[in-house]
PDB file of C-alpha atoms in Angstrom:
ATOM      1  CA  UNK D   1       0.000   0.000   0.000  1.00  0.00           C
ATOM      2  CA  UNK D   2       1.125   3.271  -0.569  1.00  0.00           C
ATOM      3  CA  UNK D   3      -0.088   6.844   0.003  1.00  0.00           C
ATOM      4  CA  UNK D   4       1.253  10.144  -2.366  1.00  0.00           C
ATOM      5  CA  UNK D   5       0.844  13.126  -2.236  1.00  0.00           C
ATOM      6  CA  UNK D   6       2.085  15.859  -5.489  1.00  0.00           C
ATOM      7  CA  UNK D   7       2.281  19.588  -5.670  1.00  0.00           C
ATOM      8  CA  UNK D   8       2.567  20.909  -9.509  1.00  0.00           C
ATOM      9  CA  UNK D   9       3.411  23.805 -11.004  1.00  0.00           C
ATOM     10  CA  UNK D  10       2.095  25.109 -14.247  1.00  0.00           C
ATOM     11  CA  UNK D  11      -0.082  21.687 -15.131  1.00  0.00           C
ATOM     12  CA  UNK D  12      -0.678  21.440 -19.016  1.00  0.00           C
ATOM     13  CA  UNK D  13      -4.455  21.524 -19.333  1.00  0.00           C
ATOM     14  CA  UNK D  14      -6.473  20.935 -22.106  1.00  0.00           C
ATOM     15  CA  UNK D  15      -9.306  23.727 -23.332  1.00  0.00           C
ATOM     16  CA  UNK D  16     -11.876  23.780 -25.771  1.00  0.00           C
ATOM     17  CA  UNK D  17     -13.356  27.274 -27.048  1.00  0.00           C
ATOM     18  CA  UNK D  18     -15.569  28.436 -30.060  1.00  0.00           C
ATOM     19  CA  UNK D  19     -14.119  29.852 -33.367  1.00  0.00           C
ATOM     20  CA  UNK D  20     -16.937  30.015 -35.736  1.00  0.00           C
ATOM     21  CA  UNK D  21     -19.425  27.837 -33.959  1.00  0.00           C
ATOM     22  CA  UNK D  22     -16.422  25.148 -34.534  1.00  0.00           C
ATOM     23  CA  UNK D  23     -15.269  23.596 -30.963  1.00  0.00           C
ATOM     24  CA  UNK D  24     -11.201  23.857 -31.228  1.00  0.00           C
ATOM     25  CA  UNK D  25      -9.302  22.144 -28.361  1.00  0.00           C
ATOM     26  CA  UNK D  26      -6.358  23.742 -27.544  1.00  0.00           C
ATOM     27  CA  UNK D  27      -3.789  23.359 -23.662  1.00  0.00           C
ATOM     28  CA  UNK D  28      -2.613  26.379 -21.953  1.00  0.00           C
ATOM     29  CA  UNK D  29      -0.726  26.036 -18.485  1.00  0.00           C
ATOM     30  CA  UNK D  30      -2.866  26.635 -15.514  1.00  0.00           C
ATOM     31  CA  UNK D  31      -1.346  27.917 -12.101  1.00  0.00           C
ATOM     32  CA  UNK D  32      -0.976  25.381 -10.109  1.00  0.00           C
ATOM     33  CA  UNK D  33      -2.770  21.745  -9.411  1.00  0.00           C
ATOM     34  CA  UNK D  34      -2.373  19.597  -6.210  1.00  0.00           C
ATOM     35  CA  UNK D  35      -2.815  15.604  -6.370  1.00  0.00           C
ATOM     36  CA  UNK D  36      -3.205  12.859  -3.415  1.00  0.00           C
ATOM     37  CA  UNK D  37      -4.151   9.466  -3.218  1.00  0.00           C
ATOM     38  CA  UNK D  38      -3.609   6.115  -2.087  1.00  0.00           C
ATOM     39  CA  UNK D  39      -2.541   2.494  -3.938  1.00  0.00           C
ATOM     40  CA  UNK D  40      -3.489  -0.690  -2.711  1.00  0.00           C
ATOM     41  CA  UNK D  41      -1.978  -4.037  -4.706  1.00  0.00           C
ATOM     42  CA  UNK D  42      -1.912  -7.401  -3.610  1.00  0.00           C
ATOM     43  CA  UNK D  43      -0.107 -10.285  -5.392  1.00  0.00           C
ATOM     44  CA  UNK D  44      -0.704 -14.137  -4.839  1.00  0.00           C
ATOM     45  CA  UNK D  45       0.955 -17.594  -6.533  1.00  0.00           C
ATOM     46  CA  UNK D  46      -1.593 -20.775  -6.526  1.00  0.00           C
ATOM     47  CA  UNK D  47       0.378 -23.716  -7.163  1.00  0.00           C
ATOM     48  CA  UNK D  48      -1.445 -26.037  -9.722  1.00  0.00           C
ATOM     49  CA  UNK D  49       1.125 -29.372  -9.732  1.00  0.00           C
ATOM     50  CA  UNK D  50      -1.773 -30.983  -7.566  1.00  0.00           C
ATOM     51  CA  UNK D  51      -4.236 -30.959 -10.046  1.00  0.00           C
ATOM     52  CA  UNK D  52      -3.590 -34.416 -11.951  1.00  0.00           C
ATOM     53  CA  UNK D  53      -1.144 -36.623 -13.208  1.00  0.00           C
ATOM     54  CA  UNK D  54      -0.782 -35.041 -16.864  1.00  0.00           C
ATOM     55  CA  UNK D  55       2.930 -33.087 -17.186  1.00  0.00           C
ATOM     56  CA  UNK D  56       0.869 -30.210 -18.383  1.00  0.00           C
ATOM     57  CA  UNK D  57       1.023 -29.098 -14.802  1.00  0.00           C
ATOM     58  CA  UNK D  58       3.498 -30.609 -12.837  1.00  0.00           C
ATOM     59  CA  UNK D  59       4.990 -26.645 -13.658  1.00  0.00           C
ATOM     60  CA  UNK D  60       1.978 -24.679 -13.519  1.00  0.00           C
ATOM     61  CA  UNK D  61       0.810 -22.022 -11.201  1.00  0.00           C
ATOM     62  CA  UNK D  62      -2.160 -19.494 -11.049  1.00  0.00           C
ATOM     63  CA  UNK D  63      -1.299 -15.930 -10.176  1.00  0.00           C
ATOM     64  CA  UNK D  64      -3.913 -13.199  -9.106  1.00  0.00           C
ATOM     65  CA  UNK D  65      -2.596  -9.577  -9.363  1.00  0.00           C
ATOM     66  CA  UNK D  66      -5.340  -7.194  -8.159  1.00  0.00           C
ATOM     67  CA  UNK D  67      -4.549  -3.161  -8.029  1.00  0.00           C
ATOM     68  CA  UNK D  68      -6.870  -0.351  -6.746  1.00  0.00           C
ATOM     69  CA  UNK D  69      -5.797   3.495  -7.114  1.00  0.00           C
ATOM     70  CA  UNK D  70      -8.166   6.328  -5.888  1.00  0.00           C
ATOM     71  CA  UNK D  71      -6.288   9.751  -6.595  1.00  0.00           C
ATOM     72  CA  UNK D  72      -8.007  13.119  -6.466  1.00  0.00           C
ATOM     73  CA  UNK D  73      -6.622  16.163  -8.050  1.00  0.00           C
ATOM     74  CA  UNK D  74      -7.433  19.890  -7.733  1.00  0.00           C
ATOM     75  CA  UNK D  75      -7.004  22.686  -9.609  1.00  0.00           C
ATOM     76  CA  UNK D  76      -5.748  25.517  -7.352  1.00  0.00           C
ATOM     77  CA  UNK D  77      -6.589  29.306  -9.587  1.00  0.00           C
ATOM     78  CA  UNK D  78      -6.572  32.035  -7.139  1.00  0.00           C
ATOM     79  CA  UNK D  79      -8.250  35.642  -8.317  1.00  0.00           C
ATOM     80  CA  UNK D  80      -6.732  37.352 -10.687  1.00  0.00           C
ATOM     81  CA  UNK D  81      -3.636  34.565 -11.462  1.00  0.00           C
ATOM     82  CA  UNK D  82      -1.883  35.474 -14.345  1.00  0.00           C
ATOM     83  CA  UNK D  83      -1.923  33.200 -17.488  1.00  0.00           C
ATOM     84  CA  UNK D  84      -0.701  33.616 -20.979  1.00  0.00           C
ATOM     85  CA  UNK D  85      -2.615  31.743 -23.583  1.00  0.00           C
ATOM     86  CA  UNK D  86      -2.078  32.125 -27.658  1.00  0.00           C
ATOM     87  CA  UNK D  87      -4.301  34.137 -29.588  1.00  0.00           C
ATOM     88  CA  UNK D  88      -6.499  35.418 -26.151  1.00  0.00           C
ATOM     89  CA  UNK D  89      -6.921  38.932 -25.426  1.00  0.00           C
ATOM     90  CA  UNK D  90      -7.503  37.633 -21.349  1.00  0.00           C
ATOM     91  CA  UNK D  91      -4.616  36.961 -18.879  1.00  0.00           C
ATOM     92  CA  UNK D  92      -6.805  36.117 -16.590  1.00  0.00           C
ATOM     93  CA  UNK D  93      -6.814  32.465 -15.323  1.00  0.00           C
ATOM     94  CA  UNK D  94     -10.099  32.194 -14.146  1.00  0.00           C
ATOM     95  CA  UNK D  95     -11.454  33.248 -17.644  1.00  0.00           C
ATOM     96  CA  UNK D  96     -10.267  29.566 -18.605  1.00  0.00           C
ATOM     97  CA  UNK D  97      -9.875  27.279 -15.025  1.00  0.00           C
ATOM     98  CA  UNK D  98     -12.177  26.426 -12.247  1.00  0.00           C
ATOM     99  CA  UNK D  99     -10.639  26.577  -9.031  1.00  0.00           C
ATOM    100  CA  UNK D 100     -10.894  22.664  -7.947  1.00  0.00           C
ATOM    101  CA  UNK D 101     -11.476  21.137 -10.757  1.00  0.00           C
ATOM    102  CA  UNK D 102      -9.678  18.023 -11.317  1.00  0.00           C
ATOM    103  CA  UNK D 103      -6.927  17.673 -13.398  1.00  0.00           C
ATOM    104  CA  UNK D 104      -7.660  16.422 -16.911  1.00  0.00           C
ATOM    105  CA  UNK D 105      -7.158  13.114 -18.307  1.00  0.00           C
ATOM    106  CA  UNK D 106      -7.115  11.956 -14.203  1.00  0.00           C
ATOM    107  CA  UNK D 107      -9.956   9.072 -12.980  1.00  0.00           C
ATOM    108  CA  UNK D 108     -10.926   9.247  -9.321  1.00  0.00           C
ATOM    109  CA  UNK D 109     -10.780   5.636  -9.550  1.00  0.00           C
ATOM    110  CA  UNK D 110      -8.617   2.809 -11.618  1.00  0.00           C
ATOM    111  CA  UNK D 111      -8.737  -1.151 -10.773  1.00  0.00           C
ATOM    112  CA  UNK D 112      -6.687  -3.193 -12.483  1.00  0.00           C
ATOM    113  CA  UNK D 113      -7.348  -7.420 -11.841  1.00  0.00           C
ATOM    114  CA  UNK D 114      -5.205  -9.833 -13.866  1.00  0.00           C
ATOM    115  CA  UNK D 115      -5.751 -13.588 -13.516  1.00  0.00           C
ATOM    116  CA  UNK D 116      -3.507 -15.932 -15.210  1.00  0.00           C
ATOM    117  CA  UNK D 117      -1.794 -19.321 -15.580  1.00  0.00           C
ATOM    118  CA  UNK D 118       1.887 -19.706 -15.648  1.00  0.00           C
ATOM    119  CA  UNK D 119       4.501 -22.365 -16.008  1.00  0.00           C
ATOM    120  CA  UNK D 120       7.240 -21.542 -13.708  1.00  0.00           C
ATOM    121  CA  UNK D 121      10.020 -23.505 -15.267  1.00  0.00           C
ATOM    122  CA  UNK D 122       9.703 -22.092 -18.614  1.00  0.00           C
ATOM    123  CA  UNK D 123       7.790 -18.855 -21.172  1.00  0.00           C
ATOM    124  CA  UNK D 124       3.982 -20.019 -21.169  1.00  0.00           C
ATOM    125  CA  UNK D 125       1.847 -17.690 -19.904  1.00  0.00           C
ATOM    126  CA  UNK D 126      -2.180 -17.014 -20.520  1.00  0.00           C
ATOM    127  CA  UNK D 127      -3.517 -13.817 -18.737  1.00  0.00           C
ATOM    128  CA  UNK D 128      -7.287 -12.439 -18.633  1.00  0.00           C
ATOM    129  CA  UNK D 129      -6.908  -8.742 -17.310  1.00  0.00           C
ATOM    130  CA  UNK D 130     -10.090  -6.338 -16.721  1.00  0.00           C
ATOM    131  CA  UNK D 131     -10.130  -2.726 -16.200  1.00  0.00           C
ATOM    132  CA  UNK D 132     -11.771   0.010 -14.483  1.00  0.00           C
ATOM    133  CA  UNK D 133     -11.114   3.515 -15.028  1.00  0.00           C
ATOM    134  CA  UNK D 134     -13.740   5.872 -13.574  1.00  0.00           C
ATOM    135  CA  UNK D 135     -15.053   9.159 -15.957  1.00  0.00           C
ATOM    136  CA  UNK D 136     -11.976  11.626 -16.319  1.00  0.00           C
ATOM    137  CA  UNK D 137     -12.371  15.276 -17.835  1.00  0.00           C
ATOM    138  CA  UNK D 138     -10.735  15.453 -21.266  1.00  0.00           C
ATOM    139  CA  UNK D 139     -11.117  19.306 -21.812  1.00  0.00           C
ATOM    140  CA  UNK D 140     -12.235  21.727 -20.099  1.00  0.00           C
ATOM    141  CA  UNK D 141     -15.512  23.398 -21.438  1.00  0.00           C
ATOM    142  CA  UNK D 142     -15.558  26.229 -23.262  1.00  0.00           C
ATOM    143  CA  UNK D 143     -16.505  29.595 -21.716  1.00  0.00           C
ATOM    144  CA  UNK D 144     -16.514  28.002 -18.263  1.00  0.00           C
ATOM    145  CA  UNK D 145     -19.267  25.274 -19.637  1.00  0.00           C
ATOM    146  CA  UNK D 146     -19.015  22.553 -17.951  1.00  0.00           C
ATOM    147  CA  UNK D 147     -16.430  19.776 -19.073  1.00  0.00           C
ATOM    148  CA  UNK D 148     -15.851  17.233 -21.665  1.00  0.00           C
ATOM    149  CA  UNK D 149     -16.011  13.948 -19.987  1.00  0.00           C
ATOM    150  CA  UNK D 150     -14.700  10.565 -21.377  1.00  0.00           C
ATOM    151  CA  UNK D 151     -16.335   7.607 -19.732  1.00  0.00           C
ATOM    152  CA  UNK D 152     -13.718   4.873 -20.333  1.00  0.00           C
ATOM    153  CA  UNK D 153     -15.405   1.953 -18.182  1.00  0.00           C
ATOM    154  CA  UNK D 154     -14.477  -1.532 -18.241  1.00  0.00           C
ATOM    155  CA  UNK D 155     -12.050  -3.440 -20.968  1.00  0.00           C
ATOM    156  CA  UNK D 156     -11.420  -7.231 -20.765  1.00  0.00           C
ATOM    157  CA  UNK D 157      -8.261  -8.319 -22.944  1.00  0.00           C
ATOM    158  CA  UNK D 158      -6.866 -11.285 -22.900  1.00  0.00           C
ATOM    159  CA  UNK D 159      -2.749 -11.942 -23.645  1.00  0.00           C
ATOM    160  CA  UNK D 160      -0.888 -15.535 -24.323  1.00  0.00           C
ATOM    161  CA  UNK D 161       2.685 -15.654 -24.333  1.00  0.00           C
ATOM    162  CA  UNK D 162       4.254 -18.898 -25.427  1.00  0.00           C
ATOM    163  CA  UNK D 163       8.120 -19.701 -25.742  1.00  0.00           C
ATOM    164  CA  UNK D 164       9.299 -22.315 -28.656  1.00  0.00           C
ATOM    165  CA  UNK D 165      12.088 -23.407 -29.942  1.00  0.00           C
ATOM    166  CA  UNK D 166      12.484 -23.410 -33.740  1.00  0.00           C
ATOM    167  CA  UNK D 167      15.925 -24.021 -36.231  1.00  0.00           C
ATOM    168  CA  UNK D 168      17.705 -23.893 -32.477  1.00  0.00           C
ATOM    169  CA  UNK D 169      16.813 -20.327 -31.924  1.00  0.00           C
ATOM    170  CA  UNK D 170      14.661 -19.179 -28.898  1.00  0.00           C
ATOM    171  CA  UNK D 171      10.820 -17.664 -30.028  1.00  0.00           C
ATOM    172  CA  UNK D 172       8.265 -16.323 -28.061  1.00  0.00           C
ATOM    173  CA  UNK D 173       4.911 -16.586 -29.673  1.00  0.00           C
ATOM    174  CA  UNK D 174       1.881 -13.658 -28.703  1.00  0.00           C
ATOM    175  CA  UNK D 175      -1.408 -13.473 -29.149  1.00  0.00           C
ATOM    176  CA  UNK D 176      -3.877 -10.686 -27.835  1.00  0.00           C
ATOM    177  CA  UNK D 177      -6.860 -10.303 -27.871  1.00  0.00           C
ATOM    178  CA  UNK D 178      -8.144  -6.310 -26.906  1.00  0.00           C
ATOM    179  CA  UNK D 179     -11.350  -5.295 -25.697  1.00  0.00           C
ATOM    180  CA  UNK D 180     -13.189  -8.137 -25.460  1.00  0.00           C
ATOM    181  CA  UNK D 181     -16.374  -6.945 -23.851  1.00  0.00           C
ATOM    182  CA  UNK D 182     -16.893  -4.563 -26.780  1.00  0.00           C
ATOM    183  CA  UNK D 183     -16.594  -1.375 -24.616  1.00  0.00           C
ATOM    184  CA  UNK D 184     -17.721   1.662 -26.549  1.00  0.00           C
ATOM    185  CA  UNK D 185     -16.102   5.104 -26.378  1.00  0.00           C
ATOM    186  CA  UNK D 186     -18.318   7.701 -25.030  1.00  0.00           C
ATOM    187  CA  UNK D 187     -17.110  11.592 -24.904  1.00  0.00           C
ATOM    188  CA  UNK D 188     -19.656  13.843 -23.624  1.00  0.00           C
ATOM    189  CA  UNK D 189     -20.503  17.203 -22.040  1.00  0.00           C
ATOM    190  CA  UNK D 190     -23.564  17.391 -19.636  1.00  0.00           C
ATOM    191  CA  UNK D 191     -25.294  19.805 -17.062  1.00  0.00           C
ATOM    192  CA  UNK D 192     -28.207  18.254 -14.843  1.00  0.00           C
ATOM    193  CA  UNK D 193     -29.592  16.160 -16.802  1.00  0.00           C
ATOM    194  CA  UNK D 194     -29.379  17.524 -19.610  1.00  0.00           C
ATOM    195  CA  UNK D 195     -25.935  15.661 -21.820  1.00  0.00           C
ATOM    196  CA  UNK D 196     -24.252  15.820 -25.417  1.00  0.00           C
ATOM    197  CA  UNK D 197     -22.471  13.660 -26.768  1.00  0.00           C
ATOM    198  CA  UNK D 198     -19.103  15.022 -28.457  1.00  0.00           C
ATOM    199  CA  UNK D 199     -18.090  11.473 -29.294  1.00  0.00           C
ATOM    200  CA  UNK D 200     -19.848   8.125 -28.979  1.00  0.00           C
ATOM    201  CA  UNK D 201     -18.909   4.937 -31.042  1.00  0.00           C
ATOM    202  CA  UNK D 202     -18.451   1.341 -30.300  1.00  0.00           C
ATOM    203  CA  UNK D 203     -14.547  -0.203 -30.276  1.00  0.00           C
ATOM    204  CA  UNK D 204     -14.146  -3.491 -31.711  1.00  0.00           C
ATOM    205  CA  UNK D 205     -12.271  -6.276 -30.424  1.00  0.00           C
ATOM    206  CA  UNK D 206      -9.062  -6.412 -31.907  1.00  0.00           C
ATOM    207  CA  UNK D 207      -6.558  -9.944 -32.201  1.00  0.00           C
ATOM    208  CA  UNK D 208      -2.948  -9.506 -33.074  1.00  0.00           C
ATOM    209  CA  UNK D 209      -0.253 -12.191 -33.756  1.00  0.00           C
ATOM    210  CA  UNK D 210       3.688 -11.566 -33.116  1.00  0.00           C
ATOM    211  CA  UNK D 211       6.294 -13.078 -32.788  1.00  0.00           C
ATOM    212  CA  UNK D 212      10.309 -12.403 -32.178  1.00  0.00           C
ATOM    213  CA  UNK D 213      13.438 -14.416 -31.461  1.00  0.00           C
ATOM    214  CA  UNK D 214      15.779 -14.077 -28.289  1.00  0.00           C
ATOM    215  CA  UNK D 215      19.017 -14.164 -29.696  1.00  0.00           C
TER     216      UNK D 215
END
């Protein structure tokens, strides 16, 4: 477990403002941002060599790997902070940052499980992992609207990693497979109860094949 704590100056922030009824996103350094949390992991080894007689896993073990983070960030814009952004006539930070608003691109909360099965004695490895991320601000609004949300949610993927030997050389096999519960991507802005959507489209799963040799 461990607990942080960070103090930042001049955070890179993303902003989105109007040109033409056009949204343009553009990042501007606000005046300061402070960020705390805590991690929690835990880490655990099954072994599997009880299971039967086949050799299959004589080797094998099962390993859980579970990760929690909650981190909470805050804008800190005082009155009247100076801030230099291109092509604004305001130097005013406030005309552009909420003071305590969270930091962009930052989920309250991210869990991370991976359960897998491993062979301890050589490269063979098959992992399921599932995410969390909680929603996270992407830009902040223009004119002080509210902000542009992404709602990432949860993504199962599932890895293999296999070690072979071919012509004498070393070669580790991979296969992935990404996004398995078919997660969509949602981007949206929303007051009340009242929401747009800036983006919204459904990800597919994706498979991919590699390999490459150890020399």
């Amino acid at each position: 477990a461990a607990v942080f704590y960070k103090k930042i100056k001049s955070p890179i922030e993303t902003f989105s403002s109007f040109v033409d009824n056009s949204v343009i996103t553009s990042f501007a350094n606000a005046p300061e941002a402070d960020l705390y949390g805590i991690e929690v992991e835990t880490q655990k080894y099954f072994d599997l060599s009880g299971i039967g007689k086949s050799a299959f896993w004589q080797s094998r073990r099962a390993v859980v790997v579970a990760n929690y983070t909650y981190t909470k960030s805050k804008l800190k814009v005082a009155n009247n902070a100076p801030i230099a952004v291109f092509a604004s006539a305001s130097t005013n930070a406030r005309d552009f940052f909420r003071d305590g608003a969270p930091l962009t691109g930052q989920s309250d909360h991210l869990v991370n499980l991976q359960l897998g099965i491993e062979d301890t004695e050589k490269l063979s490895q098959y992992t399921v992992l599932l995410t969390y991320a909680s929603d996270r601000v992407t830009s902040r609004g223009a004119s002080l609207q509210p902000d542009i949300k992404e709602r990432p949610g949860f993504q199962l993927d599932f890895v293999a990693r296999e070690g072979v030997k071919l012509f004498g050389q070393d070669i580790e096999i991979k296969v992935e497979a990404r996004n398995l519960l078919g997660t969509q991507y949602q981007e949206f802005q929303q007051l009340g109860n009242n929401k747009v959507f800036y983006n919204r489209y459904k990800v597919g799963t994706s498979v991919s094949l590699g390999a490459s040799i150890n020399f």
